[in-house]
Short mmCIF file of C-alpha atoms in Angstrom, two decimals:
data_model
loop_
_atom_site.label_atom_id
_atom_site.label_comp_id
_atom_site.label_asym_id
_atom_site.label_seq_id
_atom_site.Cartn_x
_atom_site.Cartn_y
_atom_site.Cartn_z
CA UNK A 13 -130.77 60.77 -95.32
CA UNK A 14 -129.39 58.59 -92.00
CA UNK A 15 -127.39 62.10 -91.05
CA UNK A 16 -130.29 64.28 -91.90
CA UNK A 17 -132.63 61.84 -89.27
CA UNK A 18 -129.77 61.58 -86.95
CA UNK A 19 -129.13 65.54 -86.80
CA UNK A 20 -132.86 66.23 -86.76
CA UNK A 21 -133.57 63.78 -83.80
CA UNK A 22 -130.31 65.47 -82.25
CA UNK A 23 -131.32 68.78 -82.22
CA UNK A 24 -134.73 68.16 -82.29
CA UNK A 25 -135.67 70.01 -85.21
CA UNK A 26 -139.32 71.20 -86.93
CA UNK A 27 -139.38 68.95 -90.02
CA UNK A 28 -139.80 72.32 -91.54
CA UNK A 29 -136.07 73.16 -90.44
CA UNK A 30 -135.05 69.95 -91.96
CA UNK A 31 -134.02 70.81 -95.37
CA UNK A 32 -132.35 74.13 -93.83
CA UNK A 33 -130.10 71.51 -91.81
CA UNK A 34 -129.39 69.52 -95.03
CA UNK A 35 -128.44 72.52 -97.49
CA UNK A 36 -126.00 73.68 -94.44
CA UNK A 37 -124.50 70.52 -94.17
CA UNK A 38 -124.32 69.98 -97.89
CA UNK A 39 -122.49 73.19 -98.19
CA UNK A 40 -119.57 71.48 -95.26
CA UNK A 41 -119.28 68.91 -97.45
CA UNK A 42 -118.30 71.17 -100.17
CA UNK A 43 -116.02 72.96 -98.77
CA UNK A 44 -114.06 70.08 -97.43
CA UNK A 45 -113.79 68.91 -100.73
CA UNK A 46 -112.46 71.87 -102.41
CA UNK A 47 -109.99 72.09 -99.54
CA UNK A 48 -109.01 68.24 -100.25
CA UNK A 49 -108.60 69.15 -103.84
CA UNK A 50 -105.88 72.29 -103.22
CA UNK A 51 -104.23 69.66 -100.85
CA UNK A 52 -104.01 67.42 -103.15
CA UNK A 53 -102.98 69.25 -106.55
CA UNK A 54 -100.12 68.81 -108.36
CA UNK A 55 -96.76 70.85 -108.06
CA UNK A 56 -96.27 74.08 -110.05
CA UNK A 57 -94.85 73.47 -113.14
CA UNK A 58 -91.40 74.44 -113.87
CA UNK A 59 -91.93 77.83 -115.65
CA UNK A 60 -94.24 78.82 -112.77
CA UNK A 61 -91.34 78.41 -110.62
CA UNK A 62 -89.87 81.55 -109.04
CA UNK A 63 -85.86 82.47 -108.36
CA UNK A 64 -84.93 80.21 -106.43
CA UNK A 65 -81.48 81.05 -106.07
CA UNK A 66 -82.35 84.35 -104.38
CA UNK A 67 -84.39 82.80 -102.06
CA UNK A 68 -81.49 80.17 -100.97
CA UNK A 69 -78.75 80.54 -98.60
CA UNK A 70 -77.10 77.72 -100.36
CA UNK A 71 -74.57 79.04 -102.62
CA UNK A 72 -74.44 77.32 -106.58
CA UNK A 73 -70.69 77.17 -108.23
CA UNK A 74 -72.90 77.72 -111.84
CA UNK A 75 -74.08 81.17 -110.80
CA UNK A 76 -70.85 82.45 -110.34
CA UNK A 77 -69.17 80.92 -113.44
CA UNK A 78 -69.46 83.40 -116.32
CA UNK A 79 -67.81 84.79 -118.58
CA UNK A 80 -67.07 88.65 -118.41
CA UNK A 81 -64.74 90.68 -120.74
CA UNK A 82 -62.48 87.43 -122.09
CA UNK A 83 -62.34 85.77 -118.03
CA UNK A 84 -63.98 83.58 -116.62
CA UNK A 85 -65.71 84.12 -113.54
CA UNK A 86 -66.05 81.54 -109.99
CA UNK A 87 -66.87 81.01 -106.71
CA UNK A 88 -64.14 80.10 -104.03
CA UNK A 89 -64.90 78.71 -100.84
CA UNK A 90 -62.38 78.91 -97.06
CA UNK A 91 -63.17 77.14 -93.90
CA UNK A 92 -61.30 76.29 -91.53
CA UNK A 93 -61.49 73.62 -88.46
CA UNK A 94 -64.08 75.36 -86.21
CA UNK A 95 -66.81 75.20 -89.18
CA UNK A 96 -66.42 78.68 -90.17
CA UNK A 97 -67.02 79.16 -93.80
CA UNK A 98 -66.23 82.24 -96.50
CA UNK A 99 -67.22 82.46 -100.02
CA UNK A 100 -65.57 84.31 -102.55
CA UNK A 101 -65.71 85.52 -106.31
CA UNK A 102 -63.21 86.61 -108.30
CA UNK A 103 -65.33 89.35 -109.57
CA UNK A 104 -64.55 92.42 -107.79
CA UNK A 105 -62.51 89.73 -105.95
CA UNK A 106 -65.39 90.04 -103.05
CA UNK A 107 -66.26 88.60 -100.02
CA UNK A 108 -69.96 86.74 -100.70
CA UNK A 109 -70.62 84.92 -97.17
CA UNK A 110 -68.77 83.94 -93.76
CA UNK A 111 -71.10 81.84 -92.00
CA UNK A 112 -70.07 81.15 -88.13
CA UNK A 113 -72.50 79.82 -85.07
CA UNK A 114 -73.89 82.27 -83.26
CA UNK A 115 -74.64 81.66 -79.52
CA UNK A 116 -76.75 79.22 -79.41
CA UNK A 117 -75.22 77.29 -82.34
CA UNK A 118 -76.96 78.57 -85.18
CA UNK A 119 -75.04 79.25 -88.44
CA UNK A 120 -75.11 82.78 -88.82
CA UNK A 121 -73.87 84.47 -92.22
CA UNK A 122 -72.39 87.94 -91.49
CA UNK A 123 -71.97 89.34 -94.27
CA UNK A 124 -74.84 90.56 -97.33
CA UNK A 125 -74.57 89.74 -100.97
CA UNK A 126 -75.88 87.82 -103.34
CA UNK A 127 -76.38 84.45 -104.60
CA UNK A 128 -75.07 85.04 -108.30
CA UNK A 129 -72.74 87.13 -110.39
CA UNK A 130 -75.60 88.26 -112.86
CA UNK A 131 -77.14 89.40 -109.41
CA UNK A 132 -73.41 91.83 -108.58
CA UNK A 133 -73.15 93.22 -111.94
CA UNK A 134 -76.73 93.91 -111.88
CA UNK A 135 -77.59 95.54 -108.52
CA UNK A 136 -77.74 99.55 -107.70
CA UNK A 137 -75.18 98.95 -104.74
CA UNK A 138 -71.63 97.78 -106.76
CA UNK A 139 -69.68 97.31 -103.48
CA UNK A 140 -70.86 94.53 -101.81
CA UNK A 141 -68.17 92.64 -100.25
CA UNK A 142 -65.56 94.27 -102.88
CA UNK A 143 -62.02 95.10 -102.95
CA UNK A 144 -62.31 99.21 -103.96
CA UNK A 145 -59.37 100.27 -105.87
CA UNK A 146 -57.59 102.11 -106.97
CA UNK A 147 -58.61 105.05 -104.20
CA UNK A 148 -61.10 103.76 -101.61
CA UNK A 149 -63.57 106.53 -100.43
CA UNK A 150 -64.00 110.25 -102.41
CA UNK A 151 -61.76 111.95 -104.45
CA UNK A 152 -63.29 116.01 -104.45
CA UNK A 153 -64.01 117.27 -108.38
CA UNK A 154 -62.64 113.92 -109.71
CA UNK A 155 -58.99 115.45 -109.89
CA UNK A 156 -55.57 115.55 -107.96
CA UNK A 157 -52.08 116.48 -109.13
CA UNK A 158 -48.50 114.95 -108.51
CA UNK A 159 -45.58 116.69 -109.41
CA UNK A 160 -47.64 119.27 -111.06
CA UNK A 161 -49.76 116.89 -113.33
CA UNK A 162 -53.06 117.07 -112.65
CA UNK A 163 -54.99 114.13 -113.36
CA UNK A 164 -58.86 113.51 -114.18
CA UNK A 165 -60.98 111.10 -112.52
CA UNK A 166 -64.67 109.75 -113.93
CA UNK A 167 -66.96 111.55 -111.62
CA UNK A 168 -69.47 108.94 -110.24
CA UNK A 169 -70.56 110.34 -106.83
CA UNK A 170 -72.58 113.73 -106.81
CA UNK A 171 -69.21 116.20 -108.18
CA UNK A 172 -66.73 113.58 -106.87
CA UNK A 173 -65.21 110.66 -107.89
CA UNK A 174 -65.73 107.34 -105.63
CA UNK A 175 -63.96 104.17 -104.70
CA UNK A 176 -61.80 104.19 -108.26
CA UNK A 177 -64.42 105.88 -111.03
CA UNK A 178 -66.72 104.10 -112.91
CA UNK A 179 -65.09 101.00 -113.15
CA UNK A 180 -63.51 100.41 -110.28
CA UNK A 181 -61.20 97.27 -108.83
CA UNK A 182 -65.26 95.86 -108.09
CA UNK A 183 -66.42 95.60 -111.43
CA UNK A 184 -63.27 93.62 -112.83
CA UNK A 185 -62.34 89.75 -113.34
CA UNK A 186 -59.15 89.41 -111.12
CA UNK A 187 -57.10 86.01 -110.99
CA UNK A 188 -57.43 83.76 -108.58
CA UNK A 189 -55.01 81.06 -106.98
CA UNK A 190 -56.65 78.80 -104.23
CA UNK A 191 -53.67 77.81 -102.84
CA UNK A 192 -55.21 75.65 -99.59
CA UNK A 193 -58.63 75.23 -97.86
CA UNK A 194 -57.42 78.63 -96.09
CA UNK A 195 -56.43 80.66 -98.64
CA UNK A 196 -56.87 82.34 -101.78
CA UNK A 197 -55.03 85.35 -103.54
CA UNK A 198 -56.57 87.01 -106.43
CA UNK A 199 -54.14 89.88 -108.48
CA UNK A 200 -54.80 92.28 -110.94
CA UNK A 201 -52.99 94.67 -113.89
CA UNK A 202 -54.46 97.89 -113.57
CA UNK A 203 -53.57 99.32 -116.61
CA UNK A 204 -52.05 103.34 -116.83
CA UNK A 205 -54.69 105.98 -116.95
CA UNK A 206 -57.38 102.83 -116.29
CA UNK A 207 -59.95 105.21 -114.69
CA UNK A 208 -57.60 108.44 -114.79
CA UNK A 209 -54.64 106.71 -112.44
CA UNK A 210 -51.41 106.76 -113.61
CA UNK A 211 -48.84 103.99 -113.53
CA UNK A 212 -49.06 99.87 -114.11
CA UNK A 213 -50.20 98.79 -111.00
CA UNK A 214 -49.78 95.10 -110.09
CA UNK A 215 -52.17 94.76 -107.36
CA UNK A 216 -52.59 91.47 -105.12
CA UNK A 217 -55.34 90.97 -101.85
CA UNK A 218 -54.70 87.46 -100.24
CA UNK A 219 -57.65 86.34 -98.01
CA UNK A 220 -56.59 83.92 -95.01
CA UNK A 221 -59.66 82.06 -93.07
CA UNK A 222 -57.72 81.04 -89.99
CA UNK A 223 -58.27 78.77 -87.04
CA UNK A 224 -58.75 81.49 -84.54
CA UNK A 225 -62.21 82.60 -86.68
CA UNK A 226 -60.30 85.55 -88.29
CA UNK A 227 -60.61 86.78 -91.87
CA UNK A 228 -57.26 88.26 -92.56
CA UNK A 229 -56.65 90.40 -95.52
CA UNK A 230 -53.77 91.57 -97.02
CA UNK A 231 -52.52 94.04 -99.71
CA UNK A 232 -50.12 94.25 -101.87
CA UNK A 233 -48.99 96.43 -104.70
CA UNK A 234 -46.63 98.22 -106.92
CA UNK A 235 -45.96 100.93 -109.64
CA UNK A 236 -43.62 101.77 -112.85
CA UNK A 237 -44.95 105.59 -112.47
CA UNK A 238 -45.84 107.57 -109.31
CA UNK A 239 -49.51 107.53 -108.25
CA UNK A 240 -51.90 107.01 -105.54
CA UNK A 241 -53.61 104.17 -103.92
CA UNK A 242 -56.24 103.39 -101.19
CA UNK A 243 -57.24 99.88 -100.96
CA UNK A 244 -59.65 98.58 -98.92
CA UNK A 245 -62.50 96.11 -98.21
CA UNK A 246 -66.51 97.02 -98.64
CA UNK A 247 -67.83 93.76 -96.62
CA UNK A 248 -71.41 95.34 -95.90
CA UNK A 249 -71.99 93.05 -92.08
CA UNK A 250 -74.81 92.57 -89.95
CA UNK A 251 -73.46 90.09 -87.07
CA UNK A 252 -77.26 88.78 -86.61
CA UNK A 253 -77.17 87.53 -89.91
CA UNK A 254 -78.08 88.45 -93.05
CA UNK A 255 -82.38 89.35 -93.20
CA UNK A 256 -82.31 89.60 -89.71
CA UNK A 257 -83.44 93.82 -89.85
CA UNK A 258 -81.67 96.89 -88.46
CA UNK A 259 -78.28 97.26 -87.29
CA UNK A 260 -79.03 100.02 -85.01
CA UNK A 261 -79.19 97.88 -82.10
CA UNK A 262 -76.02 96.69 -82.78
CA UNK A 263 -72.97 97.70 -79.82
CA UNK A 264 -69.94 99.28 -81.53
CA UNK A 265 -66.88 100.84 -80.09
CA UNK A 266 -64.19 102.42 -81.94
CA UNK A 267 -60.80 103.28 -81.22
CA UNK A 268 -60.67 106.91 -81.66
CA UNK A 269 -60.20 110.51 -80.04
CA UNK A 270 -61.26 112.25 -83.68
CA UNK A 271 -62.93 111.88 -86.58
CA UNK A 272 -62.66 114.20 -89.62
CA UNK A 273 -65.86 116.60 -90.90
CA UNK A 274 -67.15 116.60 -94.56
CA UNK A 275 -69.07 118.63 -96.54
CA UNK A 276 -72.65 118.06 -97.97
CA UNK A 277 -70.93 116.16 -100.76
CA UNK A 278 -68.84 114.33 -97.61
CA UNK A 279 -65.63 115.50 -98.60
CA UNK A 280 -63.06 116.53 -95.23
CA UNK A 281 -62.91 119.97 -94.67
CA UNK A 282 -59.09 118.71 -93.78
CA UNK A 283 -58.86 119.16 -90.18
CA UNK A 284 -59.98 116.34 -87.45
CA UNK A 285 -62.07 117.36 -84.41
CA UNK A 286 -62.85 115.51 -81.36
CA UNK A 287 -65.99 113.01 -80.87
CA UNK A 288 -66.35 114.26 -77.64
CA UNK A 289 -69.75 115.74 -76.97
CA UNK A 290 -70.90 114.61 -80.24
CA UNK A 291 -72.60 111.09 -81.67
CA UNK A 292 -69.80 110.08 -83.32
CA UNK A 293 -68.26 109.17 -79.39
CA UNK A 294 -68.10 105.63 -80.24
CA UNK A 295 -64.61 105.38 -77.07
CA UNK A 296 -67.14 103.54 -75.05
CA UNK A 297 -69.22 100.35 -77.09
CA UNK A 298 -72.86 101.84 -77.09
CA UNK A 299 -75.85 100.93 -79.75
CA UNK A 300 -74.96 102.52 -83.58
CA UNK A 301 -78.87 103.91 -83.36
CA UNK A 302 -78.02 105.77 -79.61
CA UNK A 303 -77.39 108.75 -81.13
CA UNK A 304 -78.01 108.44 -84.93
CA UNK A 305 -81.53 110.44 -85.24
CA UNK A 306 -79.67 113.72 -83.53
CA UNK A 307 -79.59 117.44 -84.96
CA UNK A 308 -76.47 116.99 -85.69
CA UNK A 309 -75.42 119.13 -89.30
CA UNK A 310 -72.54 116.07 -90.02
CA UNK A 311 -75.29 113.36 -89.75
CA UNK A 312 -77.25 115.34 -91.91
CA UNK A 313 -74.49 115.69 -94.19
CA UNK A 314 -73.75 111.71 -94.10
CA UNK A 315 -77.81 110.87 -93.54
CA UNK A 316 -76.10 109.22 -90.95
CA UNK A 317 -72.80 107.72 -90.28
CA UNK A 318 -70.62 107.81 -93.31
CA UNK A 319 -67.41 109.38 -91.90
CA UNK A 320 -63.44 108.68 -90.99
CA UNK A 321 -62.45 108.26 -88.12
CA UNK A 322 -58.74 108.62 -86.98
CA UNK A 323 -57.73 105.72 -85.31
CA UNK A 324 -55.64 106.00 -82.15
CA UNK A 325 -52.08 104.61 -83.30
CA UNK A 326 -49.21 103.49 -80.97
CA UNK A 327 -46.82 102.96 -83.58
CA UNK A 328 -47.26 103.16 -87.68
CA UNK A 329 -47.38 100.28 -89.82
CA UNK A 330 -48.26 97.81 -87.03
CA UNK A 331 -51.55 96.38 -86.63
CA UNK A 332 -53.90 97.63 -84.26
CA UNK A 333 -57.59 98.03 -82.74
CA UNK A 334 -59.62 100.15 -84.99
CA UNK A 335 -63.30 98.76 -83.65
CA UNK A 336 -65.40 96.33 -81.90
CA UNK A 337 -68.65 95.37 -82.92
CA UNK A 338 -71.37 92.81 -81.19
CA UNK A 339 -74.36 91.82 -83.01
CA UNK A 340 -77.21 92.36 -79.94
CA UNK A 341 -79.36 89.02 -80.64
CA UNK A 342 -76.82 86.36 -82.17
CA UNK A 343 -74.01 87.14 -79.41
CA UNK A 344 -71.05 87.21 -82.51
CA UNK A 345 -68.21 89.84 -81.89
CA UNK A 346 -66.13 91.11 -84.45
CA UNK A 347 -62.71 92.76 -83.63
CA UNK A 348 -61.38 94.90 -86.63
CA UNK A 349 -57.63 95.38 -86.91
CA UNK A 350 -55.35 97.34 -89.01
CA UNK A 351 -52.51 98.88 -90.50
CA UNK A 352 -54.61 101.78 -91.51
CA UNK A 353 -54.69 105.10 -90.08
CA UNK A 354 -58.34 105.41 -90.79
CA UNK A 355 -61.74 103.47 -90.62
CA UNK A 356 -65.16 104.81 -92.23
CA UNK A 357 -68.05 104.10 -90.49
CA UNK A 358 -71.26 103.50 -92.72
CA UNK A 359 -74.70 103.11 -91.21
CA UNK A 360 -75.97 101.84 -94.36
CA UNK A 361 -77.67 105.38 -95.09
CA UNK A 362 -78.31 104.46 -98.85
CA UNK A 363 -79.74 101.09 -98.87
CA UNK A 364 -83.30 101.39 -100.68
CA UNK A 365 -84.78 97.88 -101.29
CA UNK A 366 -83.77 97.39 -104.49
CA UNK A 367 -81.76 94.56 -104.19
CA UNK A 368 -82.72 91.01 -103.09
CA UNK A 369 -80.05 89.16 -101.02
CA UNK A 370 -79.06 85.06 -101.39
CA UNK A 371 -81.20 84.40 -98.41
CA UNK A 372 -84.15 86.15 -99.77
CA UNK A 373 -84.29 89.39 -98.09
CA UNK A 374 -83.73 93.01 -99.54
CA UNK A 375 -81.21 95.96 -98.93
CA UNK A 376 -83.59 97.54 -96.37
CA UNK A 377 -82.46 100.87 -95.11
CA UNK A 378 -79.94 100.21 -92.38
CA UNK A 379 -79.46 96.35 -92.52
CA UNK A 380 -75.80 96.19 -92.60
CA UNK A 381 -73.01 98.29 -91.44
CA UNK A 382 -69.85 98.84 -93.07
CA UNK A 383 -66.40 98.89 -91.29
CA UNK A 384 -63.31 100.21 -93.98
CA UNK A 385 -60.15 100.22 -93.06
CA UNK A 386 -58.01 102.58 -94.83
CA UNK A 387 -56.14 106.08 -95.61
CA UNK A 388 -58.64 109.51 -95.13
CA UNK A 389 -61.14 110.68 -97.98
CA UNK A 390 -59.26 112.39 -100.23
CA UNK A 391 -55.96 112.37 -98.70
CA UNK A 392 -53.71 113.16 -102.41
CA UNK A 393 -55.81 116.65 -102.02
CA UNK A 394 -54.76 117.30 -98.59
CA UNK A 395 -51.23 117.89 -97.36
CA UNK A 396 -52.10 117.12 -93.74
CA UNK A 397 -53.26 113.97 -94.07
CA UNK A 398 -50.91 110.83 -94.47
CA UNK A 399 -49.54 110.31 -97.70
CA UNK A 400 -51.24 107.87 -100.36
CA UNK A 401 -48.04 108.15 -102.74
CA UNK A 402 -46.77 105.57 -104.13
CA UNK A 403 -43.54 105.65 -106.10
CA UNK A 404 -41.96 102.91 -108.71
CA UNK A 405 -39.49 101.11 -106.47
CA UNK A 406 -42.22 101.04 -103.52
CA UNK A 407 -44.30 98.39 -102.25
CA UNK A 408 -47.82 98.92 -100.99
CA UNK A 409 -48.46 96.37 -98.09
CA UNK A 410 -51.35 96.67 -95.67
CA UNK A 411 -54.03 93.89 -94.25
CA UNK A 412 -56.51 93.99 -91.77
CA UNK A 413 -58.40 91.64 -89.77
CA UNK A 414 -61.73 90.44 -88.91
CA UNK A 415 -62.01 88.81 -85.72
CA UNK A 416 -65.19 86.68 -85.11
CA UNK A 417 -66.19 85.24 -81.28
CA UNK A 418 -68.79 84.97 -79.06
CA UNK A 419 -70.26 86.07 -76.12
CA UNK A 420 -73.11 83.94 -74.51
#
């Protein structure tokens, strides 16, 4: 009662305020000890754990070693001397991560993806950071002809066929050879007819984390029976780092005069026009959200940008500037360069939340960006744009690169 005489004498309370006073004060006490208790309980127990491998940005060898159709599955690591690190699987033989500082020395990862293989084979989005194969982009009707075959493709995209069919170069176990801290090559047999594509295609992609903070990747494959082929890379980036929100702040500038129209199912209509006077003039770097919300019947078509452009070429087959892109807050600049005559430009359009990325965040609508070197949208359908042949005696060899700075 010393506190109860003490806080009466205090405030100078009517002793028939006292017991008021006490039952207050008896209450404090109770709350401070129920707040000393949840302080003080015990950790969750193990099976009230949640994932915590999606909510890590620290990448586990086990969750990328499984087996899948007879092959085992693993994770592959680059880095080179400046600290930049890549990850890699050999399923889908995919880009995971490429963590560089940002400007103020921060290790930023660029790229999306996940923190397992279970997590790839199971998510609504298949291309993360995948090599597409055997035909990158659409395919119109899921059929072509050469020399007056016509062959049928699996028809995976509205009344198209997309980035190979059903099971495309991302959904199979290639091989991998690590061959230094630098550089790893993964190959595959693509069998004839695999997905409707004729010929037994040997197919290589060599990834090369140099010193100069570029991610090089290069191409490589040939046929015993004419076909077509359109490799590329489907690295989904967001240069502030993966979680960080929208891209549409984002500068980007892109090295071309045209870019080629598609339909509502974004197939060309085969002919190029200009991006003058229209917001796909990416000649001068401006923000990718600028001009994204215009009426504009082609960015209704691709619910934003999801469209070739044709890259301004001094001389074929040598590699040159297809795009610049500067993330607005982390000050990292990525230079894209190619063999390519083409580069689609994807807002992210169809990202919906479903997915939960290694650092914990989801696909939100318009987190990453996509930057594809390649040959046009359904080029072996169109006589005017470059060939995608390629005959038994023939080697396909492209690459591109991925140039990473900064500007402080």
């Amino acid at each position: 009662m010393w506190f109860l005489r003490i806080t009466s004498a205090a405030y100078k309370l009517k002793p028939e305020n006292v017991m008021k006073v006490h039952f207050k004060f008896s209450l404090l006490l109770l709350c401070l000890y129920s707040l000393s208790a949840c302080n003080t309980s015990s950790p969750k127990k193990p099976e009230e754990k949640t994932d915590t491998i999606a909510k890590t940005d620290v990448l586990s060898p086990k969750a990328f070693q499984k087996s899948i159709d007879g092959k085992n599955t693993d994770l592959f690591i680059l880095k080179n001397k400046n600290g930049v690190e890549a990850a890699f699987t050999n399923y889908g033989a995919r880009i995971i991560s490429l963590k560089m500082p940002d400007k103020n020395g921060v290790q930023t990862d660029v790229i999306v993806g996940f923190s397992s293989v279970d997590q790839y084979i199971k998510s609504t989005e298949p291309y993360f950071g995948a090599t597409i194969g055997r035909y990158g982009n659409r395919i119109a009707k899921g059929k072509f002809s050469l020399d007056g075959t016509t062959y049928i493709l699996p028809i995976n995209n509205g009344v198209n066929s997309l980035h190979g069919g059903k099971k495309g170069f991302q959904d199979v176990i290639w091989d991998a050879s690590q061959t230094n801290e630098q550089t790893i090559e993964f190959s595959y047999f693509s069998k004839d007819m695999e997905e409707g594509y004729p010929g037994n295609l040997k197919v290589k992609v060599i990834y090369t984390l140099t010193d100069y903070n570029e991610l090089k990747i290069s191409y490589e494959a040939t046929t015993d029976k004419k076909t077509v082929i359109n490799l590329t890379n489907h690295a989904f980036f967001n240069l502030n780092g993966e979680g960080s929100g929208s891209i549409l702040n984002h500068m980007l500038q892109i090295n071309a005069e045209l870019y080629t129209p598609v339909d509502s199912t974004l197939i060309p209509f085969g002919k190029h026009e200009s991006v003058e006077g229209t917001p796909f003039d990416f000649r001068k770097i401006s923000a990718i959200g600028q001009r994204i919300s215009d009426v504009n019947v082609q960015l209704k078509n691709g619910k934003g940008y999801d469209h070739n452009y044709v890259l301004n070429i001094v001389k074929s087959n040598e590699m040159h500037l297809a795009a610049i892109a500067k993330g607005d807050r982390s000050g990292i600049i990525m230079e894209v360069f190619t063999k390519e005559p083409g580069l689609q430009f994807y807002s992210g359009n169809f990202m919906e939340s479903k997915n939960t990325f290694k650092g914990g965040s989801k696909d939100d609508f318009r987190t990453a960006f996509c930057l594809e070197t390649q040959h046009f949208p359904d080029s072996p359908n169109q006589p005017a744009f470059p060939s995608t042949v390629l005959n038994p005696g023939e080697k396909y060899n492209t690459s591109t690169v991925y140039k990473f700075s900064i500007k402080k």
